[in-house]
Coordinates of N, CA and C in Angstrom, one line a residue:
M1 N -12.7 378.7 38.9 CA -12.8 377.6 38.1 C -11.4 376.9 37.9
S2 N -10.4 377.6 38.0 CA -9.1 377.0 37.8 C -8.7 376.1 39.0
S3 N -9.3 376.4 40.2 CA -9.0 375.6 41.4 C -9.8 374.3 41.3
I4 N -10.9 374.3 40.6 CA -11.7 373.0 40.5 C -11.0 372.1 39.5
G5 N -10.4 372.6 38.5 CA -9.6 371.8 37.5 C -8.4 371.2 38.2
A6 N -7.8 372.0 39.1 CA -6.6 371.5 39.8 C -7.0 370.3 40.7
K7 N -8.1 370.4 41.3 CA -8.6 369.3 42.2 C -8.8 368.0 41.4
K8 N -9.4 368.1 40.2 CA -9.7 367.0 39.4 C -8.4 366.3 39.0
E9 N -7.3 367.0 38.7 CA -6.1 366.4 38.4 C -5.4 365.7 39.5
E10 N -5.7 366.2 40.8 CA -5.1 365.5 42.0 C -5.8 364.2 42.3
E11 N -7.0 364.1 41.9 CA -7.8 362.9 42.3 C -7.7 361.8 41.3
K12 N -6.6 361.6 40.7 CA -6.4 360.5 39.7 C -6.5 359.2 40.5
P13 N -7.1 358.2 39.9 CA -7.1 356.8 40.5 C -5.7 356.3 40.5
L14 N -5.4 355.5 41.5 CA -4.1 354.9 41.6 C -3.9 353.8 40.5
D15 N -2.7 353.8 40.0 CA -2.4 352.8 39.0 C -2.1 351.4 39.7
C16 N -2.1 350.4 39.0 CA -2.0 349.0 39.6 C -0.7 348.8 40.4
S17 N 0.4 349.4 39.9 CA 1.7 349.2 40.6 C 1.6 349.9 41.9
T18 N 1.0 351.1 41.9 CA 0.9 351.9 43.2 C 0.0 351.1 44.2
R19 N -1.1 350.6 43.7 CA -2.0 349.9 44.6 C -1.3 348.6 45.1
D20 N -0.6 348.0 44.3 CA 0.1 346.8 44.7 C 1.2 347.1 45.7
A21 N 1.8 348.2 45.5 CA 2.9 348.6 46.5 C 2.2 349.0 47.8
I22 N 1.1 349.7 47.8 CA 0.4 350.0 49.0 C -0.1 348.7 49.7
A23 N -0.7 347.8 49.0 CA -1.1 346.6 49.6 C 0.0 345.8 50.2
D24 N 1.1 345.7 49.5 CA 2.3 345.0 50.0 C 2.8 345.7 51.3
G25 N 2.8 347.1 51.2 CA 3.2 347.8 52.4 C 2.4 347.6 53.6
L26 N 1.0 347.5 53.4 CA 0.1 347.3 54.5 C 0.3 345.9 55.1
V27 N 0.5 344.9 54.2 CA 0.8 343.6 54.7 C 2.1 343.5 55.5
D28 N 3.1 344.2 54.9 CA 4.4 344.2 55.6 C 4.3 344.9 56.9
L29 N 3.5 345.9 57.0 CA 3.3 346.7 58.2 C 2.5 345.9 59.3
L30 N 1.4 345.2 58.8 CA 0.6 344.5 59.8 C 1.1 343.2 60.2
K31 N 1.8 342.5 59.3 CA 2.2 341.1 59.6 C 3.0 341.0 60.9
P32 N 4.0 341.8 61.1 CA 4.8 341.6 62.4 C 3.9 341.8 63.6
S33 N 3.1 342.8 63.5 CA 2.2 343.1 64.7 C 1.2 342.0 64.9
V34 N 0.6 341.5 63.9 CA -0.3 340.4 64.0 C 0.4 339.1 64.6
E35 N 1.5 338.8 64.0 CA 2.3 337.7 64.5 C 2.7 337.8 66.0
E36 N 3.1 339.0 66.4 CA 3.5 339.2 67.7 C 2.3 339.1 68.7
I37 N 1.2 339.7 68.3 CA 0.0 339.6 69.1 C -0.5 338.2 69.2
D38 N -0.4 337.5 68.1 CA -0.9 336.1 68.1 C 0.0 335.2 69.0
G39 N 1.3 335.5 68.9 CA 2.2 334.7 69.8 C 2.0 335.0 71.3
R40 N 1.7 336.3 71.6 CA 1.4 336.7 73.0 C 0.1 336.1 73.5
V41 N -0.9 336.1 72.6 CA -2.2 335.5 73.0 C -2.0 334.0 73.2
K42 N -1.2 333.3 72.4 CA -1.0 331.9 72.6 C -0.3 331.7 74.0
T43 N 0.7 332.5 74.3 CA 1.4 332.4 75.5 C 0.4 332.6 76.7
V44 N -0.4 333.6 76.6 CA -1.3 333.9 77.7 C -2.3 332.8 77.9
R45 N -2.8 332.2 76.7 CA -3.8 331.1 76.8 C -3.1 329.9 77.4
E46 N -1.9 329.6 77.1 CA -1.2 328.5 77.7 C -1.1 328.7 79.2
S47 N -0.8 329.9 79.6 CA -0.7 330.3 81.1 C -2.0 330.1 81.7
Q48 N -3.1 330.5 81.0 CA -4.4 330.4 81.6 C -4.8 328.9 81.8
I49 N -4.4 328.1 80.8 CA -4.7 326.7 81.0 C -4.0 326.1 82.2
E50 N -2.7 326.5 82.3 CA -1.9 326.0 83.4 C -2.5 326.5 84.7
L51 N -2.9 327.7 84.8 CA -3.5 328.3 86.0 C -4.8 327.5 86.3
R52 N -5.6 327.3 85.4 CA -6.8 326.5 85.6 C -6.6 325.1 86.2
Q53 N -5.5 324.5 85.6 CA -5.2 323.1 86.1 C -4.7 323.2 87.6
Q54 N -3.9 324.2 87.9 CA -3.4 324.4 89.2 C -4.6 324.7 90.2
I55 N -5.5 325.5 89.8 CA -6.7 325.8 90.6 C -7.5 324.5 90.9
D56 N -7.6 323.7 89.8 CA -8.3 322.4 90.0 C -7.6 321.5 91.0
L57 N -6.3 321.5 90.9 CA -5.5 320.7 91.9 C -5.6 321.2 93.3
V58 N -5.5 322.5 93.5 CA -5.7 323.0 94.8 C -7.1 322.8 95.4
A59 N -8.1 322.9 94.6 CA -9.5 322.7 95.0 C -9.6 321.2 95.4
E60 N -9.0 320.3 94.6 CA -9.1 318.9 95.0 C -8.4 318.6 96.3
D61 N -7.2 319.2 96.5 CA -6.4 319.1 97.7 C -7.2 319.6 98.9
L62 N -7.8 320.7 98.8 CA -8.6 321.3 99.9 C -9.8 320.3 100.2
K63 N -10.4 319.8 99.2 CA -11.5 318.8 99.5 C -11.0 317.6 100.2
K64 N -9.8 317.1 99.8 CA -9.3 315.9 100.5 C -8.9 316.2 101.9
I65 N -8.3 317.4 102.1 CA -7.9 317.8 103.5 C -9.1 317.9 104.4
A66 N -10.2 318.5 103.8 CA -11.4 318.7 104.6 C -12.0 317.3 104.9
E67 N -11.9 316.4 104.0 CA -12.4 315.0 104.3 C -11.6 314.3 105.3
L68 N -10.2 314.4 105.2 CA -9.3 313.7 106.1 C -9.3 314.3 107.5
Q69 N -9.3 315.6 107.6 CA -9.2 316.2 108.9 C -10.5 316.4 109.5
G70 N -10.6 316.1 110.7 CA -11.8 316.3 111.5 C -11.9 317.7 112.1
I71 N -11.2 318.6 111.5 CA -11.1 319.9 112.1 C -12.4 320.7 111.8
P72 N -12.8 321.6 112.6 CA -14.0 322.3 112.4 C -13.9 323.5 111.4
I73 N -12.7 323.6 110.7 CA -12.5 324.7 109.8 C -13.3 324.3 108.5
D74 N -14.1 325.3 108.1 CA -14.9 325.1 106.9 C -14.1 325.6 105.7
L75 N -13.7 324.7 104.9 CA -12.9 325.0 103.7 C -13.8 325.3 102.5
E76 N -15.1 325.1 102.6 CA -16.0 325.3 101.5 C -15.9 326.8 100.9
P77 N -15.8 327.8 101.7 CA -15.7 329.1 101.1 C -14.5 329.3 100.2
Y78 N -13.4 328.6 100.6 CA -12.1 328.7 99.9 C -12.3 327.9 98.6
V79 N -13.0 326.8 98.7 CA -13.2 326.0 97.5 C -14.1 326.8 96.5
K80 N -15.1 327.5 97.0 CA -15.9 328.3 96.2 C -15.1 329.5 95.5
K81 N -14.2 330.1 96.3 CA -13.4 331.1 95.7 C -12.5 330.6 94.6
L82 N -12.0 329.4 94.8 CA -11.1 328.8 93.8 C -12.0 328.5 92.5
N83 N -13.2 327.9 92.8 CA -14.0 327.7 91.6 C -14.4 328.9 90.9
N84 N -14.6 330.0 91.6 CA -14.9 331.3 91.0 C -13.7 331.8 90.2
S85 N -12.5 331.6 90.8 CA -11.3 332.0 90.0 C -11.2 331.2 88.8
R86 N -11.5 329.9 88.9 CA -11.4 329.0 87.7 C -12.3 329.5 86.6
R87 N -13.6 329.8 87.0 CA -14.5 330.3 86.1 C -14.0 331.6 85.4
R88 N -13.4 332.5 86.1 CA -12.9 333.7 85.5 C -11.8 333.4 84.6
V89 N -10.9 332.5 85.0 CA -9.8 332.1 84.1 C -10.4 331.5 82.8
M90 N -11.4 330.7 82.9 CA -12.0 330.1 81.7 C -12.6 331.2 80.8
L91 N -13.2 332.2 81.4 CA -13.8 333.3 80.7 C -12.8 334.1 80.0
V92 N -11.7 334.4 80.6 CA -10.6 335.1 80.0 C -10.0 334.3 78.8
N93 N -9.9 333.0 79.1 CA -9.4 332.1 78.0 C -10.3 332.2 76.8
N94 N -11.6 332.2 77.0 CA -12.5 332.3 75.9 C -12.4 333.6 75.1
I95 N -12.2 334.7 75.9 CA -12.0 336.0 75.3 C -10.8 336.0 74.5
L96 N -9.7 335.4 75.0 CA -8.4 335.4 74.3 C -8.6 334.5 73.0
Q97 N -9.3 333.5 73.1 CA -9.5 332.6 71.9 C -10.2 333.4 70.8
N98 N -11.3 334.1 71.2 CA -12.0 334.9 70.3 C -11.1 336.0 69.6
A99 N -10.3 336.6 70.4 CA -9.4 337.7 69.9 C -8.4 337.0 69.0
Q100 N -7.9 335.9 69.3 CA -6.9 335.2 68.4 C -7.6 334.8 67.1
D101 N -8.8 334.3 67.2 CA -9.5 333.9 66.0 C -9.8 335.2 65.1
R102 N -10.1 336.3 65.7 CA -10.3 337.5 64.9 C -9.0 338.0 64.3
L103 N -7.9 337.9 65.0 CA -6.6 338.2 64.4 C -6.2 337.3 63.2
N104 N -6.5 336.1 63.4 CA -6.2 335.1 62.3 C -7.1 335.4 61.1
K105 N -8.3 335.8 61.3 CA -9.2 336.1 60.2 C -8.7 337.4 59.5
L106 N -8.4 338.4 60.3 CA -7.9 339.7 59.8 C -6.6 339.4 58.9
Y107 N -5.7 338.7 59.5 CA -4.5 338.4 58.7 C -4.8 337.6 57.4
S108 N -5.7 336.7 57.5 CA -6.1 335.9 56.3 C -6.8 336.8 55.3
N109 N -7.7 337.7 55.8 CA -8.3 338.6 54.8 C -7.3 339.6 54.2
V110 N -6.4 340.1 54.9 CA -5.3 340.9 54.3 C -4.5 340.2 53.3
S111 N -4.2 338.9 53.6 CA -3.4 338.1 52.7 C -4.2 337.8 51.4
K112 N -5.5 337.5 51.6 CA -6.3 337.3 50.4 C -6.4 338.5 49.5
E113 N -6.6 339.7 50.2 CA -6.8 340.9 49.4 C -5.5 341.2 48.7
T114 N -4.4 341.0 49.3 CA -3.1 341.2 48.7 C -2.9 340.3 47.5
A115 N -3.3 339.0 47.6 CA -3.2 338.0 46.5 C -4.2 338.5 45.4
K116 N -5.4 339.0 45.7 CA -6.3 339.4 44.7 C -5.6 340.6 43.9
Q117 N -5.1 341.5 44.6 CA -4.5 342.7 44.0 C -3.3 342.3 43.1
K118 N -2.5 341.3 43.6 CA -1.4 340.8 42.7 C -1.9 340.1 41.5
A119 N -3.0 339.4 41.7 CA -3.6 338.6 40.5 C -4.2 339.6 39.5
L120 N -4.7 340.7 40.0 CA -5.2 341.7 39.1 C -4.1 342.4 38.3
V121 N -3.0 342.6 39.0 CA -1.9 343.3 38.4 C -1.1 342.4 37.4
D122 N -0.9 341.2 37.8 CA -0.1 340.3 36.9 C -0.7 340.1 35.5
P123 N -2.0 339.8 35.4 CA -2.5 339.5 34.0 C -2.4 340.8 33.1
Q124 N -2.5 341.9 33.7 CA -2.4 343.2 33.0 C -1.0 343.5 32.5
T125 N 0.0 343.0 33.2 CA 1.4 343.2 32.8 C 1.9 342.2 31.8
K126 N 1.3 341.1 31.7 CA 1.7 340.0 30.7 C 1.3 340.3 29.3

């Protein structure tokens, strides 16, 4: 029986200042990571957009060359490959956009929860 009583004493709810400190610690812990990931996602997205534009330019150039040259080389397979690559780049860009949106929501939710915790703590201390 004495071990049961000891367990009950260990399971005390956290007081407001402890909860606030934990919430602040979590925000401080997550914030740099979220900001770093967000920055990297933005950089990758910009690269993806640039790559897509370059693919479009190369595809246009290949079409023009094919039209201007009377050579029997069929450039259509290469144009199809470029279009396929462009489609993949757009798919990756969409995935990155979704990941970035989720990160922003996560960060926003953590910030809101921290603000709620601080609001709960502040009225009690006044």
